[in-house]
XYZ file of C-alpha atoms in Angstrom:
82
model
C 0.156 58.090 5.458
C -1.931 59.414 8.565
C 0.791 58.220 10.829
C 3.903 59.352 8.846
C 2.039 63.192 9.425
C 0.641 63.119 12.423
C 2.374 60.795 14.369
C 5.654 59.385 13.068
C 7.581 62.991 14.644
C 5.529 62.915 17.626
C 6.663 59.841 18.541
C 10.417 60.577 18.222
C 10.124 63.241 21.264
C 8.341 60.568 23.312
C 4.445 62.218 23.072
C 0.975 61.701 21.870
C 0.121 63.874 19.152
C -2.384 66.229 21.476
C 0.748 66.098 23.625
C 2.914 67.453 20.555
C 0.468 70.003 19.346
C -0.167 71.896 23.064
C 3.414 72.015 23.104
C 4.280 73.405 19.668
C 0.807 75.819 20.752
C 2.709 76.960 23.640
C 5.914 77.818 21.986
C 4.465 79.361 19.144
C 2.697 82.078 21.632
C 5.593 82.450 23.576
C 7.565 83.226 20.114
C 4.400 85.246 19.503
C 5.072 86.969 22.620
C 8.818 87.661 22.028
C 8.016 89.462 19.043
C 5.665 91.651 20.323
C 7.898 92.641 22.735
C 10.706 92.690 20.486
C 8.889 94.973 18.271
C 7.394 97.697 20.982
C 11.210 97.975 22.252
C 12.265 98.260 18.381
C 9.889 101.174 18.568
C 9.992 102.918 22.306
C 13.392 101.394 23.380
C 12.838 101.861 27.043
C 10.449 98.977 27.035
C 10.990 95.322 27.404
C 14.439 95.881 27.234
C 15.159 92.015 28.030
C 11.759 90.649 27.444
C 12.326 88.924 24.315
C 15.867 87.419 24.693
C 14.703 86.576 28.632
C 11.704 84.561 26.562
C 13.952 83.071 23.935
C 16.983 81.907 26.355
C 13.632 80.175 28.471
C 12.415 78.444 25.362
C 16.306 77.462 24.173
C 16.514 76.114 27.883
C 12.886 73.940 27.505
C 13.872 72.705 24.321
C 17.360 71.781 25.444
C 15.902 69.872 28.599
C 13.410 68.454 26.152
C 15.776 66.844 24.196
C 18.397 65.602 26.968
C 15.083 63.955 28.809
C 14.312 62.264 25.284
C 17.356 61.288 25.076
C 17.605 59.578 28.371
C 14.134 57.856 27.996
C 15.850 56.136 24.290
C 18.590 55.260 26.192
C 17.110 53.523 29.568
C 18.125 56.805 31.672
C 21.802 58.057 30.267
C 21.681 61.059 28.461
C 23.540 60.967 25.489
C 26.771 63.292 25.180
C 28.144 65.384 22.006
């Protein structure tokens, strides 16, 4: 049971669970971040005009690069193709 929650997913993106949890950390303040941003331009439209989709596109782009190097590791170093 402990390893089916706090492991099992973990271990499918190739990491330790304090590996998985600093990484999730960072991405939730950087979604954190986006808001904020997203919000203040929602409210005084001169600011952050790109700050949130410039921080979402980066994320979209880590996570992408995430999962191609995953996929390599699984596969002994070629990425798999859709």
């Amino acid at each position: 049971m402990i390893h089916r929650l706090f492991l099992a997913h973990p271990e499918t993106v190739n990491e330790t669970f304090l590996e998985h949890f600093r990484f999730a950390l960072v991405f939730a303040g950087s979604l954190f971040a986006a808001a904020c941003a997203a919000i203040v331009h929602a409210v005084i439209p001169c600011l952050f005009e790109k700050t949130a989709s410039r921080i979402v596109l980066r994320l979209a782009d880590r996570l992408q690069n995430r999962t191609r190097h995953t996929s390599e590791i699984r596969t002994g170093g070629q990425a798999l193709r859709s």
